[in-house]
Amino acid sequence: MTTFMGDPGPRGRFGDFGGRFVPESLVPACDELEIAFREAWLDPGFHQEFEGILHSYGGRPTPVTEASRLSEQLGVRVLLKREDLAHTGSHKINNVIGQALLARRMGKMRLVAETGAGQHGVATATAAALFGMDCVVYMGEVDVARQELNVFRMRLLGAEVRPVHSGSRTLKDAVNEALRDWVATVEHSHYCIGSVMGPHPYPWMVREFQRIVGDEAREQCREVLNGSDPDYVVACVGGGSNAAGTFAGFVDTQAQLIGVEAAGGAAITSGVPGVVHGMLSYILQDEFGQITEAQSISAGLDYPGIGPEHAYLAASGRAQYGTANDEEVLKAFQLLSRTEGIIPALEPSHALAYLVREVGVSIPLGSTVLVTLSGRGDKDIPTVIGLLK
Amino acid sequence: MVPAFSPTTSRMRFPEVAQVSLTERFQQLKTQGKKILLPYITGGISPDWIEVLRSMAAYGADGIEVGIPFSDPMMDGPVIQEASSLALGRSVTPYSLISEIARAEVDIPLVAMTYYNLVFRGGHKRIANLLAGSSVSGVIIPDLPYDEAEDWITEADRAGVDNVLMAAPTTSNERMEKIAKRSRGFIYGIGLLGVTGERSELAASALQVATALKSITDLPVLVGIGVSTPEQAREICQIADGVIVGSAVVRRVLDGAGPEGVGEFIAQLRSAIDGLS
Ligand SMILES: Cc1ncc(COP(=O)(O)O)c(C=O)c1O
């Protein structure tokens, strides 16, 4: 039997995917990080500190909420894993607390991050404030404009936000710029990647820092469902960290795992294998290998790649991946707001939109479905105001 | 994993072109005690870029590094980023560039510099054969480090293309030895922690990397990244066997220096390093 979501080994491979495709200057830093993470993750003291901070500062565990009115309307039983209630408003805080603790262990007191929607940037700026670290966040010019609120939050928290003017001026270009910074500052900076992507050990390490989402949710579902697991577990996928964290809790159950990408940034549905940002994975690209630009209403899913472990879960068939388009997403965004009194971020609205569309089609009526609500919608209000007027 | 093949370009052949061996030529220069000058130009940067390349050869380059532009050049600073997007804006492709290079007819080694996705997507075997067939005798792929390069090196060796590996200021001596064993043609010493771009002074790390590499390998040691002026080239060549100059050349092309103007800069670099041994 294949075991999924374990240790990808020293070469960081998930099947054929993953690896460490970085300039030589960064190889020793990736090695150092891998060693530090392996040590820390075996150290009960590290776990205690990590989980302690997520509890007393981050607000964990986040609840699982029975979405009764939505369930009634859709004809399936919907449970929501409430990462919108975590400190800073999304699951991103879990990963960032882990990486900041690790950076401190390695004696690196400057954090570099990329951000799309700004949630990872806000989380990184938050951790930097908490630990007294310096923080620089790269953000595409387009995203700086559409996620103005988060830019202001990051600056309030003491981070420096550097707009990126190259390429598509979104998340992909912010990653390039963060990597360029790291190449120059690697001796005293830690690159705090925001998702399960990049060179080994990041995809694995970030999944492990996020597995708390899935581990909690499995126990909480069993309480609600009298010891059984949901039939479906659905999460949105940009780089794939909230989905990977969620799936890690259910990968050894019977639950069907479904990741939902933005239709305009669907690396699994429309991409082919390629290498960018240090990893071998599915990537949107042209016939020559030039990376193409993703296109989505949601800045957090506007990314032409996907974490390599998702590529493997897709290729092996253990998880399925679908898409949702901007129009469906806006409807789902409003639907959850009105039925449950929860305004979701546009990213997890993709997971909801997929569910709305697929109930009675690929998801039978009467099923039990866990959806990870990866973040809250406050940051998206300016975007949505423009579209719903 | 088997990379994808593109049917439209799989039949390119360049029967007339002679390849100048990178390994042989650079080893020869090293034996003769001549410092090696390897300037860089982004392929397709301007309509007359092949003229610029010929001029670089005529004014004293010992080899030319030709950048095959990639959409996401993460080891490059603003100057080469701009050159890459200009070239891509002119709709150049790896294949259109390779066929232009095949007609350049210079009798010094040409070294392609590109990012791994273009090689992966094109397919190892096909790209290696295409490069060899178009007179390119070496390749530098900055995002394909030693640990991930084995399959590609095997294919490049088979086709007769030298894959040049890089060593950085952060690379341990033990790792440098392993890298040197697998590098072909020469070893690329990364002069500083950072991306390509001009710097006002040569970094101390450039001299350290050169010294460390010289002590562990007989391959020619060339240092690049952050070497921008004739003075800096001279300084690093006190230790290294040669020098790679990129952004300083490309900026001149972007500023409209043309084949003559760029050629003159090459001549200055040439005379700065000649006579050192
Ligand atoms: C609320 C929210 N969900 C999801 C994502 C997508 O990231 P990932 O796929 O890593 O969970 C983001 C990214 O910005 C986000 O802010």
mmCIF file with all atom_site columns, N, CA, C and O in Angstrom, chain A residues 2-3 11 18 28 43-44 59 69 88 91 124 152 155 163-164 169 186 208 237 250 273 281 309 325 347 376 385:
data_model
loop_
_atom_site.group_PDB
_atom_site.id
_atom_site.type_symbol
_atom_site.label_atom_id
_atom_site.label_alt_id
_atom_site.label_comp_id
_atom_site.label_asym_id
_atom_site.label_entity_id
_atom_site.label_seq_id
_atom_site.pdbx_PDB_ins_code
_atom_site.Cartn_x
_atom_site.Cartn_y
_atom_site.Cartn_z
_atom_site.occupancy
_atom_site.B_iso_or_equiv
_atom_site.pdbx_formal_charge
_atom_site.auth_seq_id
_atom_site.auth_comp_id
_atom_site.auth_asym_id
_atom_site.auth_atom_id
_atom_site.pdbx_PDB_model_num
ATOM 1   N N  . THR A 1 2   ? 0.495   2.226  -0.790  1.00 0.00 ? 2   THR A N  1
ATOM 2   C CA . THR A 1 2   ? 1.229   3.493  -0.792  1.00 0.00 ? 2   THR A CA 1
ATOM 3   C C  . THR A 1 2   ? 0.858   4.284  0.455   1.00 0.00 ? 2   THR A C  1
ATOM 4   O O  . THR A 1 2   ? -0.309  4.383  0.798   1.00 0.00 ? 2   THR A O  1
ATOM 5   N N  . THR A 1 3   ? 1.851   4.851  1.103   1.00 0.00 ? 3   THR A N  1
ATOM 6   C CA . THR A 1 3   ? 1.498   5.768  2.183   1.00 0.00 ? 3   THR A CA 1
ATOM 7   C C  . THR A 1 3   ? 1.612   7.183  1.638   1.00 0.00 ? 3   THR A C  1
ATOM 8   O O  . THR A 1 3   ? 2.586   7.545  0.981   1.00 0.00 ? 3   THR A O  1
ATOM 9   N N  . ARG A 1 11  ? 15.661  13.852 -0.794  1.00 0.00 ? 11  ARG A N  1
ATOM 10  C CA . ARG A 1 11  ? 15.563  14.558 -2.070  1.00 0.00 ? 11  ARG A CA 1
ATOM 11  C C  . ARG A 1 11  ? 14.221  15.281 -2.219  1.00 0.00 ? 11  ARG A C  1
ATOM 12  O O  . ARG A 1 11  ? 13.927  15.877 -3.255  1.00 0.00 ? 11  ARG A O  1
ATOM 13  N N  . GLY A 1 18  ? 8.400   17.599 -6.792  1.00 0.00 ? 18  GLY A N  1
ATOM 14  C CA . GLY A 1 18  ? 9.114   18.209 -5.666  1.00 0.00 ? 18  GLY A CA 1
ATOM 15  C C  . GLY A 1 18  ? 10.540  18.560 -6.041  1.00 0.00 ? 18  GLY A C  1
ATOM 16  O O  . GLY A 1 18  ? 10.797  19.120 -7.102  1.00 0.00 ? 18  GLY A O  1
ATOM 17  N N  . PRO A 1 28  ? 22.842  25.419 0.406   1.00 0.00 ? 28  PRO A N  1
ATOM 18  C CA . PRO A 1 28  ? 23.212  25.205 1.811   1.00 0.00 ? 28  PRO A CA 1
ATOM 19  C C  . PRO A 1 28  ? 22.130  25.694 2.788   1.00 0.00 ? 28  PRO A C  1
ATOM 20  O O  . PRO A 1 28  ? 21.910  25.063 3.829   1.00 0.00 ? 28  PRO A O  1
ATOM 21  N N  . ASP A 1 43  ? 11.411  17.258 18.424  1.00 0.00 ? 43  ASP A N  1
ATOM 22  C CA . ASP A 1 43  ? 11.659  17.791 19.758  1.00 0.00 ? 43  ASP A CA 1
ATOM 23  C C  . ASP A 1 43  ? 10.326  18.160 20.431  1.00 0.00 ? 43  ASP A C  1
ATOM 24  O O  . ASP A 1 43  ? 9.635   19.071 19.991  1.00 0.00 ? 43  ASP A O  1
ATOM 25  N N  . PRO A 1 44  ? 9.950   17.429 21.490  1.00 0.00 ? 44  PRO A N  1
ATOM 26  C CA . PRO A 1 44  ? 8.671   17.723 22.161  1.00 0.00 ? 44  PRO A CA 1
ATOM 27  C C  . PRO A 1 44  ? 8.610   19.173 22.641  1.00 0.00 ? 44  PRO A C  1
ATOM 28  O O  . PRO A 1 44  ? 7.524   19.776 22.651  1.00 0.00 ? 44  PRO A O  1
ATOM 29  N N  . GLY A 1 59  ? -5.555  31.389 18.941  1.00 0.00 ? 59  GLY A N  1
ATOM 30  C CA . GLY A 1 59  ? -6.976  31.072 19.056  1.00 0.00 ? 59  GLY A CA 1
ATOM 31  C C  . GLY A 1 59  ? -7.348  29.639 18.710  1.00 0.00 ? 59  GLY A C  1
ATOM 32  O O  . GLY A 1 59  ? -8.518  29.340 18.469  1.00 0.00 ? 59  GLY A O  1
ATOM 33  N N  . ARG A 1 69  ? -28.320 25.827 7.810   1.00 0.00 ? 69  ARG A N  1
ATOM 34  C CA . ARG A 1 69  ? -29.195 26.408 6.777   1.00 0.00 ? 69  ARG A CA 1
ATOM 35  C C  . ARG A 1 69  ? -28.623 26.187 5.386   1.00 0.00 ? 69  ARG A C  1
ATOM 36  O O  . ARG A 1 69  ? -29.353 25.944 4.429   1.00 0.00 ? 69  ARG A O  1
ATOM 37  N N  . THR A 1 88  ? -5.438  36.683 12.886  1.00 0.00 ? 88  THR A N  1
ATOM 38  C CA . THR A 1 88  ? -5.111  37.319 11.597  1.00 0.00 ? 88  THR A CA 1
ATOM 39  C C  . THR A 1 88  ? -6.097  36.936 10.490  1.00 0.00 ? 88  THR A C  1
ATOM 40  O O  . THR A 1 88  ? -5.987  37.417 9.378   1.00 0.00 ? 88  THR A O  1
ATOM 41  N N  . HIS A 1 91  ? -5.810  30.571 7.954   1.00 0.00 ? 91  HIS A N  1
ATOM 42  C CA . HIS A 1 91  ? -4.920  29.478 8.364   1.00 0.00 ? 91  HIS A CA 1
ATOM 43  C C  . HIS A 1 91  ? -3.448  29.848 8.255   1.00 0.00 ? 91  HIS A C  1
ATOM 44  O O  . HIS A 1 91  ? -2.600  29.126 8.759   1.00 0.00 ? 91  HIS A O  1
ATOM 45  N N  . THR A 1 124 ? 2.864   36.859 8.511   1.00 0.00 ? 124 THR A N  1
ATOM 46  C CA . THR A 1 124 ? 4.318   36.950 8.708   1.00 0.00 ? 124 THR A CA 1
ATOM 47  C C  . THR A 1 124 ? 4.672   38.216 9.484   1.00 0.00 ? 124 THR A C  1
ATOM 48  O O  . THR A 1 124 ? 5.500   38.187 10.404  1.00 0.00 ? 124 THR A O  1
ATOM 49  N N  . PHE A 1 152 ? -2.060  47.883 4.403   1.00 0.00 ? 152 PHE A N  1
ATOM 50  C CA . PHE A 1 152 ? -2.053  48.783 5.554   1.00 0.00 ? 152 PHE A CA 1
ATOM 51  C C  . PHE A 1 152 ? -1.829  48.018 6.854   1.00 0.00 ? 152 PHE A C  1
ATOM 52  O O  . PHE A 1 152 ? -1.062  48.432 7.717   1.00 0.00 ? 152 PHE A O  1
ATOM 53  N N  . ARG A 1 155 ? 1.820   47.148 7.276   1.00 0.00 ? 155 ARG A N  1
ATOM 54  C CA . ARG A 1 155 ? 2.636   48.311 7.654   1.00 0.00 ? 155 ARG A CA 1
ATOM 55  C C  . ARG A 1 155 ? 2.395   48.679 9.123   1.00 0.00 ? 155 ARG A C  1
ATOM 56  O O  . ARG A 1 155 ? 3.332   49.014 9.841   1.00 0.00 ? 155 ARG A O  1
ATOM 57  N N  . PRO A 1 163 ? 6.328   46.671 -3.225  1.00 0.00 ? 163 PRO A N  1
ATOM 58  C CA . PRO A 1 163 ? 5.547   46.321 -4.420  1.00 0.00 ? 163 PRO A CA 1
ATOM 59  C C  . PRO A 1 163 ? 6.463   45.782 -5.529  1.00 0.00 ? 163 PRO A C  1
ATOM 60  O O  . PRO A 1 163 ? 7.582   46.255 -5.684  1.00 0.00 ? 163 PRO A O  1
ATOM 61  N N  . VAL A 1 164 ? 5.980   44.792 -6.257  1.00 0.00 ? 164 VAL A N  1
ATOM 62  C CA . VAL A 1 164 ? 6.765   44.167 -7.325  1.00 0.00 ? 164 VAL A CA 1
ATOM 63  C C  . VAL A 1 164 ? 6.160   44.553 -8.669  1.00 0.00 ? 164 VAL A C  1
ATOM 64  O O  . VAL A 1 164 ? 4.968   44.362 -8.893  1.00 0.00 ? 164 VAL A O  1
ATOM 65  N N  . ARG A 1 169 ? 2.865   40.962 -12.195 1.00 0.00 ? 169 ARG A N  1
ATOM 66  C CA . ARG A 1 169 ? 2.705   41.806 -11.012 1.00 0.00 ? 169 ARG A CA 1
ATOM 67  C C  . ARG A 1 169 ? 1.721   41.208 -10.000 1.00 0.00 ? 169 ARG A C  1
ATOM 68  O O  . ARG A 1 169 ? 0.935   41.900 -9.388  1.00 0.00 ? 169 ARG A O  1
ATOM 69  N N  . VAL A 1 186 ? 20.769  35.512 2.438   1.00 0.00 ? 186 VAL A N  1
ATOM 70  C CA . VAL A 1 186 ? 20.533  34.177 3.003   1.00 0.00 ? 186 VAL A CA 1
ATOM 71  C C  . VAL A 1 186 ? 21.259  33.929 4.329   1.00 0.00 ? 186 VAL A C  1
ATOM 72  O O  . VAL A 1 186 ? 20.793  33.155 5.160   1.00 0.00 ? 186 VAL A O  1
ATOM 73  N N  . GLU A 1 208 ? 3.366   20.094 7.274   1.00 0.00 ? 208 GLU A N  1
ATOM 74  C CA . GLU A 1 208 ? 3.400   19.639 8.662   1.00 0.00 ? 208 GLU A CA 1
ATOM 75  C C  . GLU A 1 208 ? 2.929   20.740 9.620   1.00 0.00 ? 208 GLU A C  1
ATOM 76  O O  . GLU A 1 208 ? 2.224   20.460 10.576  1.00 0.00 ? 208 GLU A O  1
ATOM 77  N N  . VAL A 1 237 ? -7.383  25.634 -3.296  1.00 0.00 ? 237 VAL A N  1
ATOM 78  C CA . VAL A 1 237 ? -5.953  25.439 -3.523  1.00 0.00 ? 237 VAL A CA 1
ATOM 79  C C  . VAL A 1 237 ? -5.371  26.606 -4.307  1.00 0.00 ? 237 VAL A C  1
ATOM 80  O O  . VAL A 1 237 ? -5.756  26.855 -5.453  1.00 0.00 ? 237 VAL A O  1
ATOM 81  N N  . PHE A 1 250 ? -6.990  13.546 6.957   1.00 0.00 ? 250 PHE A N  1
ATOM 82  C CA . PHE A 1 250 ? -7.998  12.613 6.429   1.00 0.00 ? 250 PHE A CA 1
ATOM 83  C C  . PHE A 1 250 ? -7.449  11.630 5.397   1.00 0.00 ? 250 PHE A C  1
ATOM 84  O O  . PHE A 1 250 ? -8.186  10.801 4.885   1.00 0.00 ? 250 PHE A O  1
ATOM 85  N N  . PRO A 1 273 ? 3.640   19.225 -16.279 1.00 0.00 ? 273 PRO A N  1
ATOM 86  C CA . PRO A 1 273 ? 4.800   19.246 -15.387 1.00 0.00 ? 273 PRO A CA 1
ATOM 87  C C  . PRO A 1 273 ? 5.859   20.253 -15.828 1.00 0.00 ? 273 PRO A C  1
ATOM 88  O O  . PRO A 1 273 ? 6.118   20.409 -17.024 1.00 0.00 ? 273 PRO A O  1
ATOM 89  N N  . SER A 1 281 ? 6.483   20.526 -10.513 1.00 0.00 ? 281 SER A N  1
ATOM 90  C CA . SER A 1 281 ? 5.060   20.322 -10.260 1.00 0.00 ? 281 SER A CA 1
ATOM 91  C C  . SER A 1 281 ? 4.274   20.642 -11.528 1.00 0.00 ? 281 SER A C  1
ATOM 92  O O  . SER A 1 281 ? 4.863   20.898 -12.577 1.00 0.00 ? 281 SER A O  1
ATOM 93  N N  . GLU A 1 309 ? 3.199   18.206 -3.711  1.00 0.00 ? 309 GLU A N  1
ATOM 94  C CA . GLU A 1 309 ? 2.508   17.061 -3.119  1.00 0.00 ? 309 GLU A CA 1
ATOM 95  C C  . GLU A 1 309 ? 1.093   16.937 -3.689  1.00 0.00 ? 309 GLU A C  1
ATOM 96  O O  . GLU A 1 309 ? 0.581   15.828 -3.846  1.00 0.00 ? 309 GLU A O  1
ATOM 97  N N  . ASN A 1 325 ? -15.150 29.115 -11.240 1.00 0.00 ? 325 ASN A N  1
ATOM 98  C CA . ASN A 1 325 ? -14.857 30.387 -11.905 1.00 0.00 ? 325 ASN A CA 1
ATOM 99  C C  . ASN A 1 325 ? -15.339 31.577 -11.070 1.00 0.00 ? 325 ASN A C  1
ATOM 100 O O  . ASN A 1 325 ? -16.063 31.415 -10.088 1.00 0.00 ? 325 ASN A O  1
ATOM 101 N N  . GLU A 1 347 ? -11.039 33.078 -1.476  1.00 0.00 ? 347 GLU A N  1
ATOM 102 C CA . GLU A 1 347 ? -10.345 31.810 -1.721  1.00 0.00 ? 347 GLU A CA 1
ATOM 103 C C  . GLU A 1 347 ? -11.213 30.614 -1.333  1.00 0.00 ? 347 GLU A C  1
ATOM 104 O O  . GLU A 1 347 ? -11.536 29.783 -2.185  1.00 0.00 ? 347 GLU A O  1
ATOM 105 N N  . ARG A 1 376 ? -11.381 34.605 6.431   1.00 0.00 ? 376 ARG A N  1
ATOM 106 C CA . ARG A 1 376 ? -12.569 35.452 6.449   1.00 0.00 ? 376 ARG A CA 1
ATOM 107 C C  . ARG A 1 376 ? -12.498 36.517 5.351   1.00 0.00 ? 376 ARG A C  1
ATOM 108 O O  . ARG A 1 376 ? -11.418 36.840 4.854   1.00 0.00 ? 376 ARG A O  1
ATOM 109 N N  . ILE A 1 385 ? -17.348 44.852 -3.385  1.00 0.00 ? 385 ILE A N  1
ATOM 110 C CA . ILE A 1 385 ? -18.200 46.042 -3.530  1.00 0.00 ? 385 ILE A CA 1
ATOM 111 C C  . ILE A 1 385 ? -18.238 46.461 -5.001  1.00 0.00 ? 385 ILE A C  1
ATOM 112 O O  . ILE A 1 385 ? -19.295 46.679 -5.579  1.00 0.00 ? 385 ILE A O  1
#
